[in-house]
Amino acid sequence: MTQPGQSFMRGTLVLSAAAFINRILGFISGMYIARVLGAEGIGLLMMAHPLVPLVITITELGLPVAISKLVAEASARGERMKVRRILHVSLAVTGVLSVTLTTVSLLGSEWIASILLSDQRAYYAMLAITPIAPIVAVSAVLKGYFRGMQQMKTIAASDVLEHTVQIACVLALVHLLLPYGIAYAAAGAMAASVVSEAISLLFLMASYKLYGEKKTPGETWSSHLKHGRSTLGELMQIGLPTTGHGVIQSLYSTFQPLLITTSLALAGIGTALATKQFGLLAGYAFPLLFMPSFITQSLSTALIPAIGEAAANKNSLLMHERMNQALSLGLLIGAPATVILFEWATPLTTLVYNAPEAGLLLKILAPMFFLHYFDAPLHAILLGLGRARATLWNYVVATAFKAVSIFVFGSQFGINGVAFGIGIGIVMQTLLNFFSISSSIGFYWSIRPYVKVGICMMLMAIGGHWTFDYLNAQGLPLLWSVIASIVCSLLLYFAALVLTGTLNWKSARHRFSIPW
C-alpha cells in the first residue's frame, strides 16, 4: 500500500512542478501577446481557438485516459505485446480520425468561419491553428503510454519544452506579422502553438524510441490491427464516456464567443467593442483566474487511478483519505488565490496587461471562481469511482444553466452580466459533482475548518488592503506596492492558519490536514 501512495504523491509533485513552470511561461507569453495585440487582438484569438479542441476531442476519443489505465494493467501483468498493441490500435484510430477531420476543417474553413465567427478577421487565426489536431492526437497517445508506465518526468519535460518553444515562436511570428495587420499577427500567435506542439511530439517520439517497448521479431502493424478488435473494444469502453463530456465541452466552447457577442449586441454593444470586451474577459481575466489551479489539475491527473484502486479494493477509508487530501489542497490553494484576485483585481490587470478596465470583471468572477479549485478534484473522484456518466450529465446541466445565464444577464447588463453568468455556471458545476459523490459513497465533513479558513481569509483581505493603501500613500510604485502587500497578506494568512490549528506542520502524511 505504501508504494502506490508514494507513486501517487510523487507523480502529483512532478506534474505540479512542470505545470507551475508552464503557467509562468504561458503567463509571460500571454502577457506579451496581450500587450502587443491589445484586447481586440485577444478577442480574435479567443474566437478562433474553440474549434480546435472540438476536433482534438473527437480524434482522441477519450483514449489518453483509457491508454494509461490499460497500459498500467498490461505492464503489471508483464504483457509487453499487449502494451504495443494498445499503442498501435490507438495511433491508427487517432491518426485516421485526426487527418480526416483536419482535412475537412481546412476544406470547409470559409463555411465554418461564416457560421462560428462573429468577426471574420479571426479567419486567418482559425486557419493557422487547424493543423495542430493530428499532432496533439499522436502526442496524447504517447502521453497516455508514459502516464500508464508512471514515467511522469517524460510528460513534464515535454510540456516544459513545448511552452519554451512556444514563447520563442510567439515573439518571432507576432513581431514579423504585426506590420501586416492585427489579423495576421493573431494568426502568427496561433501558428506558434502548432510549431511548439510539433517539437514536443518529436521529443515524445525520441523518448519512446529510447525508453519505450522494443519491437519483437515478426511484429507488424497489420498483425496488431488484425488482432486488435478486443483491444479497441476495451479502449472504447473507457474512452467513449469521456469523449461525450469532451465533445459537449468543445461544442459549447466553440459557440460561447458567438453567444457572448450576441448577448452583448442585444445590450446595444457594437461588434468591434463586443470583440474587445470579450478579449478583456477571456484573454485577461481568465488567465489570472486559472493561474493558481495548476496544482489541483496535476493532483486530479494522479487522483483518478488512486481513487479507482481504492474503489476496486473496496477500501472506503483510503477513498475518503485521498478525497480529504485533494479537497484540503483545493482549499489551501483556492482561499488565498480568491482573496488576491478579488482584492488586487485592478492593480493586477493594470500591471500585467495595462488594462485596468478588466479589473472589474476579475473582481466579479473571483468569489464564484473559488469553487473551481474544488471542481477538478471532484471530477477526478467521480471518474475514479467509475461514474463518468454522472460527470457528463452534471456538465450538461451546468452548461445549459450557464448558457441561459450568460444570455439573460449579458443582454441586460453587458459584459459584467456575462461574467456573472459564467460564474453561476462554475458554482452549479461544482455543486452537482459534490452531490453526485455524496450520493455515491457519502461525504463526511465538519463546518469548523471552513469557518476557520473563512476567518483567515478575512484577516488576509483586511491586512492586505490596509498594507496596499499604506504603501500607496507613501508614494511607492504600484509594482512594489502590490508585491509587498500580497506577500504581507500571505504571511498573515498562513500565520492565522497555524494559530487556529488548521495548518498542521507536524503531520508528515498530510501536509495540510483538515478534519472534514
XYZ file of C-alpha atoms in Angstrom:
516
model
C 0.000 0.000 0.000
C 2.922 2.321 0.589
C 4.260 2.151 -2.899
C 1.039 3.257 -4.642
C 0.737 6.144 -2.217
C 4.302 7.202 -2.843
C 3.797 6.878 -6.605
C 0.578 8.913 -6.388
C 2.210 11.768 -4.463
C 5.446 11.653 -6.477
C 3.525 11.891 -9.750
C 1.495 14.787 -8.367
C 4.645 16.661 -7.318
C 6.383 16.146 -10.674
C 3.337 17.250 -12.667
C 2.750 20.193 -10.314
C 6.323 21.418 -10.712
C 6.090 21.176 -14.504
C 2.655 22.806 -14.503
C 3.982 25.692 -12.407
C 6.813 26.306 -14.874
C 4.372 26.061 -17.785
C 1.966 28.506 -16.154
C 4.779 31.014 -15.693
C 5.948 30.566 -19.290
C 2.386 30.722 -20.599
C 1.700 33.765 -18.474
C 4.735 35.558 -19.909
C 3.677 34.629 -23.442
C 0.093 35.698 -22.804
C 1.201 38.985 -21.257
C 3.336 39.770 -24.320
C 0.532 38.886 -26.743
C -1.989 40.892 -24.740
C 0.207 43.983 -24.700
C 1.097 43.754 -28.414
C -2.284 42.741 -29.859
C -4.483 44.539 -27.336
C -7.953 43.486 -26.247
C -9.246 43.422 -29.829
C -6.474 41.068 -30.994
C -7.008 38.807 -27.977
C -10.692 38.697 -28.869
C -9.792 37.425 -32.347
C -7.589 34.708 -30.819
C -10.301 33.579 -28.430
C -12.866 33.420 -31.250
C -10.600 31.326 -33.496
C -9.402 28.846 -30.907
C -12.506 26.872 -29.761
C -12.939 24.874 -32.999
C -9.655 23.016 -32.471
C -10.492 21.494 -29.046
C -13.620 20.032 -30.647
C -11.612 18.367 -33.422
C -8.991 17.141 -30.942
C -11.633 15.753 -28.577
C -13.280 13.776 -31.381
C -9.958 12.397 -32.659
C -8.723 11.408 -29.201
C -11.997 9.601 -28.322
C -11.043 9.774 -24.662
C -8.128 7.425 -25.381
C -5.438 9.110 -23.211
C -7.274 8.118 -20.016
C -8.062 4.645 -21.370
C -4.489 4.085 -22.590
C -2.938 4.984 -19.237
C -5.258 2.579 -17.404
C -4.859 -0.361 -19.826
C -1.091 0.128 -20.200
C -0.650 0.124 -16.418
C -2.649 -3.113 -16.112
C -0.857 -4.832 -19.007
C 2.559 -3.739 -17.745
C 1.793 -5.072 -14.260
C 0.967 -8.461 -15.809
C 4.116 -8.386 -17.932
C 2.145 -8.356 -21.204
C 4.564 -6.304 -23.306
C 2.929 -7.311 -26.575
C -0.423 -6.071 -25.235
C 1.172 -2.708 -24.432
C 2.434 -2.325 -28.009
C -0.919 -3.427 -29.407
C -2.678 -0.764 -27.349
C -0.353 1.854 -28.827
C -0.710 0.619 -32.410
C -4.517 0.472 -32.275
C -4.721 3.892 -30.592
C -2.362 5.504 -33.107
C -4.299 4.015 -36.033
C -7.638 5.307 -34.723
C -6.435 8.783 -33.785
C -4.308 9.094 -36.929
C -7.146 8.353 -39.345
C -9.673 10.490 -37.469
C -7.387 13.483 -36.968
C -6.192 13.621 -40.575
C -9.760 13.229 -41.882
C -11.270 15.893 -39.621
C -8.373 18.288 -40.168
C -8.748 17.945 -43.930
C -12.496 18.574 -43.691
C -11.878 21.588 -41.430
C -9.367 23.071 -43.870
C -11.568 22.496 -46.939
C -14.651 23.872 -45.221
C -12.867 26.631 -43.321
C -14.664 29.515 -45.057
C -18.085 27.989 -44.452
C -17.205 27.220 -40.795
C -15.907 30.763 -40.302
C -19.092 32.257 -41.735
C -21.124 30.388 -39.103
C -18.934 30.485 -35.997
C -17.006 33.739 -36.249
C -18.821 36.929 -35.435
C -15.705 38.826 -36.567
C -14.350 37.492 -39.888
C -10.872 38.847 -39.135
C -10.413 35.769 -36.924
C -10.477 33.545 -40.038
C -6.698 33.555 -40.541
C -6.075 32.651 -36.907
C -8.561 29.777 -37.150
C -6.843 28.559 -40.328
C -3.392 28.721 -38.720
C -4.348 26.610 -35.670
C -6.267 23.880 -37.544
C -3.217 21.668 -38.454
C -2.468 21.178 -34.753
C -5.097 18.418 -34.335
C -3.113 15.423 -35.739
C -0.011 16.477 -33.799
C -1.868 16.749 -30.497
C -3.716 13.466 -31.118
C -0.491 11.470 -31.554
C 1.118 13.252 -28.592
C -1.888 12.324 -26.437
C -1.427 8.629 -27.242
C 2.252 8.728 -26.272
C 1.491 10.697 -23.100
C -1.144 8.111 -22.207
C 1.539 5.424 -22.523
C 4.058 7.275 -20.347
C 1.345 8.041 -17.789
C 0.422 4.369 -17.615
C 4.097 3.448 -17.127
C 4.341 6.058 -14.322
C 7.011 7.971 -16.265
C 5.701 11.400 -15.331
C 9.105 13.054 -15.817
C 8.908 12.475 -19.581
C 5.486 14.124 -19.784
C 6.644 17.011 -17.609
C 9.761 17.571 -19.741
C 7.773 17.538 -22.996
C 5.299 20.081 -21.619
C 8.056 22.444 -20.468
C 9.808 22.113 -23.839
C 6.560 22.865 -25.649
C 5.911 26.061 -23.709
C 9.507 27.232 -24.061
C 9.422 26.812 -27.839
C 6.011 28.455 -27.981
C 7.275 31.634 -26.315
C 10.172 31.884 -28.782
C 7.873 31.332 -31.773
C 5.254 33.791 -30.493
C 7.862 36.508 -30.048
C 9.209 35.929 -33.549
C 5.985 35.431 -35.537
C 3.928 38.181 -33.898
C 6.790 40.632 -34.371
C 7.175 39.663 -38.053
C 3.453 39.700 -38.930
C 2.187 42.669 -36.905
C 3.094 45.197 -39.653
C 0.629 43.381 -41.949
C -2.275 43.885 -39.550
C -3.724 42.557 -36.321
C -5.463 39.628 -38.062
C -2.149 38.293 -39.413
C -0.406 38.826 -36.071
C -3.128 36.776 -34.347
C -2.620 34.048 -36.951
C 1.110 34.091 -36.178
C 0.405 33.572 -32.485
C -1.757 30.563 -33.369
C 0.897 29.153 -35.718
C 3.392 29.284 -32.843
C 1.267 26.736 -30.989
C 1.460 24.349 -33.952
C 5.250 24.595 -34.113
C 5.689 24.078 -30.356
C 3.354 21.050 -30.340
C 5.352 19.518 -33.206
C 8.631 19.936 -31.276
C 7.024 18.377 -28.194
C 5.832 15.421 -30.295
C 9.347 14.855 -31.655
C 10.635 14.765 -28.065
C 7.998 12.208 -27.047
C 8.778 10.035 -30.068
C 12.508 10.140 -29.272
C 11.785 9.278 -25.614
C 9.650 6.317 -26.652
C 12.390 5.161 -29.002
C 14.874 5.218 -26.115
C 12.750 4.025 -23.197
C 9.613 2.509 -24.720
C 8.633 -1.028 -25.610
C 11.046 -2.705 -28.017
C 9.776 -4.247 -31.233
C 9.640 -8.041 -31.194
C 10.689 -10.222 -34.169
C 7.921 -10.665 -36.738
C 5.818 -7.850 -35.308
C 3.931 -5.738 -37.893
C 1.272 -3.048 -37.923
C -1.120 -5.316 -39.783
C -0.779 -8.096 -37.191
C -1.586 -5.688 -34.361
C -4.594 -4.230 -36.166
C -5.818 -7.657 -37.253
C -5.901 -8.915 -33.665
C -6.758 -5.547 -32.137
C -10.544 -5.727 -32.145
C -10.783 -6.728 -28.488
C -8.208 -4.089 -27.564
C -10.231 -1.455 -29.409
C -13.316 -2.563 -27.513
C -11.520 -2.135 -24.180
C -10.308 1.321 -25.201
C -13.759 2.453 -26.345
C -15.441 1.153 -23.194
C -13.364 3.566 -21.149
C -12.881 6.352 -23.690
C -16.347 6.973 -25.114
C -17.977 8.330 -21.910
C -15.049 10.730 -21.534
C -15.405 11.718 -25.190
C -19.059 12.650 -24.719
C -18.118 15.087 -21.980
C -15.271 16.493 -24.079
C -17.396 16.899 -27.220
C -20.102 18.804 -25.379
C -17.484 20.942 -23.680
C -15.778 21.696 -27.000
C -19.084 22.423 -28.750
C -20.022 24.858 -26.039
C -16.566 26.476 -26.143
C -16.944 26.838 -29.910
C -20.280 28.629 -29.669
C -19.604 30.562 -26.450
C -17.932 33.526 -28.225
C -20.943 33.800 -30.543
C -23.316 33.520 -27.561
C -21.463 36.245 -25.671
C -21.196 38.647 -28.620
C -24.876 38.081 -29.459
C -25.945 38.866 -25.900
C -23.747 41.972 -25.960
C -25.314 43.016 -29.270
C -28.760 42.807 -27.656
C -27.379 45.100 -24.946
C -26.601 47.640 -27.696
C -22.858 46.984 -27.999
C -21.285 47.034 -31.483
C -19.164 44.224 -32.993
C -15.760 45.868 -32.505
C -16.475 46.829 -28.886
C -18.005 43.397 -28.177
C -14.843 41.732 -29.520
C -12.729 43.956 -27.287
C -14.835 43.236 -24.200
C -14.743 39.508 -24.924
C -10.947 39.808 -25.116
C -10.885 41.520 -21.703
C -12.860 38.640 -20.211
C -11.326 35.605 -21.956
C -7.807 36.910 -22.551
C -7.164 38.994 -19.423
C -9.411 37.863 -16.544
C -9.463 34.100 -17.179
C -5.651 33.570 -17.315
C -5.340 35.188 -13.890
C -8.214 33.119 -12.516
C -6.805 29.827 -13.822
C -3.215 30.594 -12.815
C -3.375 29.073 -9.273
C -5.273 25.924 -10.302
C -2.280 24.084 -11.794
C -1.731 22.167 -8.543
C -5.297 20.858 -8.331
C -5.212 19.957 -12.041
C -1.994 17.975 -11.539
C -3.457 16.347 -8.457
C -6.532 15.329 -10.442
C -4.407 13.566 -13.059
C -2.904 11.319 -10.380
C -6.144 11.108 -8.363
C -8.179 9.138 -10.935
C -6.155 5.890 -10.694
C -5.643 6.399 -6.946
C -9.390 6.558 -6.264
C -10.027 3.770 -8.781
C -7.568 1.481 -6.969
C -9.176 2.196 -3.590
C -12.661 1.651 -5.026
C -11.621 -1.654 -6.640
C -10.283 -2.849 -3.272
C -13.461 -1.558 -1.577
C -11.259 0.427 0.786
C -13.656 3.152 1.899
C -11.193 4.574 4.431
C -8.497 5.057 1.774
C -11.010 6.634 -0.619
C -12.085 9.221 1.924
C -8.484 9.788 2.998
C -7.462 10.661 -0.574
C -10.570 12.777 -1.018
C -9.593 14.639 2.135
C -6.087 15.238 0.773
C -7.415 16.506 -2.555
C -10.074 18.831 -1.161
C -7.747 20.110 1.556
C -5.268 21.085 -1.120
C -8.047 22.775 -3.095
C -8.983 24.816 -0.030
C -5.358 25.660 0.727
C -4.794 26.967 -2.816
C -8.218 28.450 -3.504
C -8.653 30.543 -0.358
C -5.646 32.886 -0.702
C -5.944 32.911 -4.503
C -9.515 34.167 -4.238
C -8.543 36.928 -1.805
C -5.650 38.083 -4.007
C -7.660 38.053 -7.241
C -10.545 39.940 -5.619
C -8.616 42.430 -3.501
C -5.905 43.258 -6.071
C -8.040 42.820 -9.212
C -7.493 46.219 -10.836
C -3.815 46.615 -9.818
C -3.072 43.145 -11.253
C -4.750 43.729 -14.616
C -3.063 47.140 -14.771
C 0.412 45.776 -14.080
C 0.142 42.624 -16.186
C -1.904 43.790 -19.172
C -2.069 47.554 -18.813
C -5.848 47.067 -18.852
C -7.409 48.387 -15.618
C -10.873 48.041 -17.174
C -10.510 44.233 -16.881
C -10.217 44.542 -13.104
C -13.966 44.754 -12.537
C -14.544 41.515 -14.491
C -11.880 39.784 -12.404
C -13.472 41.101 -9.212
C -16.909 39.801 -10.253
C -15.633 36.309 -11.072
C -13.123 35.757 -8.249
C -15.585 34.894 -5.404
C -17.568 32.438 -7.543
C -14.388 31.004 -9.057
C -13.361 29.865 -5.559
C -15.380 26.681 -6.105
C -13.457 25.924 -9.300
C -10.442 24.883 -7.202
C -12.584 22.039 -5.830
C -14.207 21.100 -9.139
C -11.176 19.390 -10.758
C -10.588 17.022 -7.776
C -14.334 16.313 -7.506
C -14.471 15.498 -11.223
C -11.450 13.178 -10.873
C -13.007 11.418 -7.874
C -16.161 10.666 -9.860
C -14.090 9.284 -12.751
C -12.089 7.153 -10.322
C -15.359 5.794 -8.935
C -16.404 4.823 -12.456
C -19.157 7.439 -12.659
C -18.176 9.066 -15.941
C -21.830 9.274 -16.929
C -22.582 11.372 -13.834
C -19.837 13.848 -14.746
C -21.293 14.079 -18.256
C -24.840 14.875 -17.114
C -23.617 17.269 -14.441
C -21.698 19.159 -17.106
C -24.684 19.202 -19.463
C -26.985 20.644 -16.802
C -24.425 23.186 -15.585
C -23.545 24.262 -19.130
C -27.195 24.728 -20.118
C -27.732 26.795 -16.984
C -24.606 28.831 -17.708
C -25.594 29.488 -21.340
C -29.017 30.766 -20.282
C -27.455 32.903 -17.547
C -24.930 34.421 -19.970
C -27.630 35.263 -22.482
C -30.056 36.723 -19.942
C -27.567 38.697 -17.862
C -25.398 39.662 -20.838
C -28.307 41.112 -22.808
C -29.361 43.133 -19.752
C -26.073 44.180 -18.125
C -23.447 43.803 -20.864
C -20.072 42.190 -20.230
C -20.499 42.381 -16.444
C -23.648 40.296 -16.788
C -21.738 37.784 -18.932
C -19.163 37.449 -16.145
C -21.947 36.788 -13.623
C -23.437 34.132 -15.918
C -20.104 32.318 -16.272
C -19.557 32.407 -12.512
C -23.019 30.966 -11.872
C -22.191 28.062 -14.208
C -18.989 27.304 -12.260
C -20.906 27.225 -8.969
C -23.552 24.923 -10.443
C -20.962 22.507 -11.884
C -19.081 22.138 -8.591
C -22.225 21.630 -6.513
C -23.601 18.959 -8.862
C -20.342 16.981 -8.717
C -20.317 17.309 -4.937
C -23.869 15.950 -4.663
C -23.028 13.065 -7.017
C -20.150 11.969 -4.781
C -22.303 12.353 -1.675
C -24.997 10.122 -3.135
C -22.416 7.529 -4.191
C -20.120 6.995 -1.189
C -21.174 9.621 1.310
C -19.308 12.707 2.381
C -18.130 13.247 5.938
C -17.007 16.711 6.859
C -17.209 19.355 9.574
C -18.122 23.017 9.158
C -15.424 24.098 11.639
C -12.441 24.031 9.225
C -14.345 26.169 6.715
C -15.171 28.718 9.402
C -11.500 28.827 10.425
C -10.298 29.265 6.836
C -13.004 31.913 6.283
C -11.693 33.887 9.275
C -8.137 33.561 7.947
C -9.297 34.826 4.543
C -10.927 37.891 6.122
C -7.791 38.686 8.117
C -5.719 38.300 4.938
C -8.025 40.617 2.974
C -8.135 43.301 5.674
C -4.384 43.200 6.309
C -3.556 43.218 2.596
C -5.935 46.078 1.845
C -4.530 48.194 4.685
C -0.918 47.456 3.638
C -1.590 48.309 -0.013
C -3.251 51.626 0.894
C -0.417 52.497 3.273
C 2.320 51.763 0.719
C 0.478 53.740 -1.950
C 0.188 56.680 0.420
C 3.960 56.520 0.937
C 4.435 57.018 -2.813
C 5.801 53.521 -3.530
C 5.497 52.446 -7.199
C 2.447 50.307 -7.991
C 4.505 47.180 -8.727
C 6.255 47.197 -5.366
C 3.088 48.173 -3.513
C 1.281 45.158 -4.992
C 4.131 42.706 -4.364
C 4.796 43.851 -0.797
C 1.123 43.953 0.215
C 0.432 40.482 -1.282
C 3.455 38.993 0.498
C 2.362 40.555 3.807
C -1.186 39.286 3.370
C 0.031 35.742 2.601
C 2.246 35.737 5.690
C -0.734 36.871 7.756
C -2.917 34.166 6.173
C -0.516 31.288 6.919
C 0.181 32.623 10.415
C -3.572 32.627 11.065
C -3.828 29.055 9.748
C -1.129 27.914 12.162
C -2.606 29.788 15.132
C -6.079 28.342 14.522
C -4.622 24.836 14.201
C -5.847 24.462 10.621
C -2.376 24.062 9.127
C -0.666 21.039 10.649
C 3.097 21.203 10.139
C 3.775 18.124 12.287
C 1.872 15.719 10.071
C 4.242 14.088 7.609
C 1.462 12.240 5.904
C -0.945 15.133 5.415
C 0.901 18.329 4.688
C -2.364 20.185 5.090
C -4.704 18.360 7.454
C -8.356 19.292 7.764
C -10.780 17.124 9.829
C -13.746 17.031 7.469
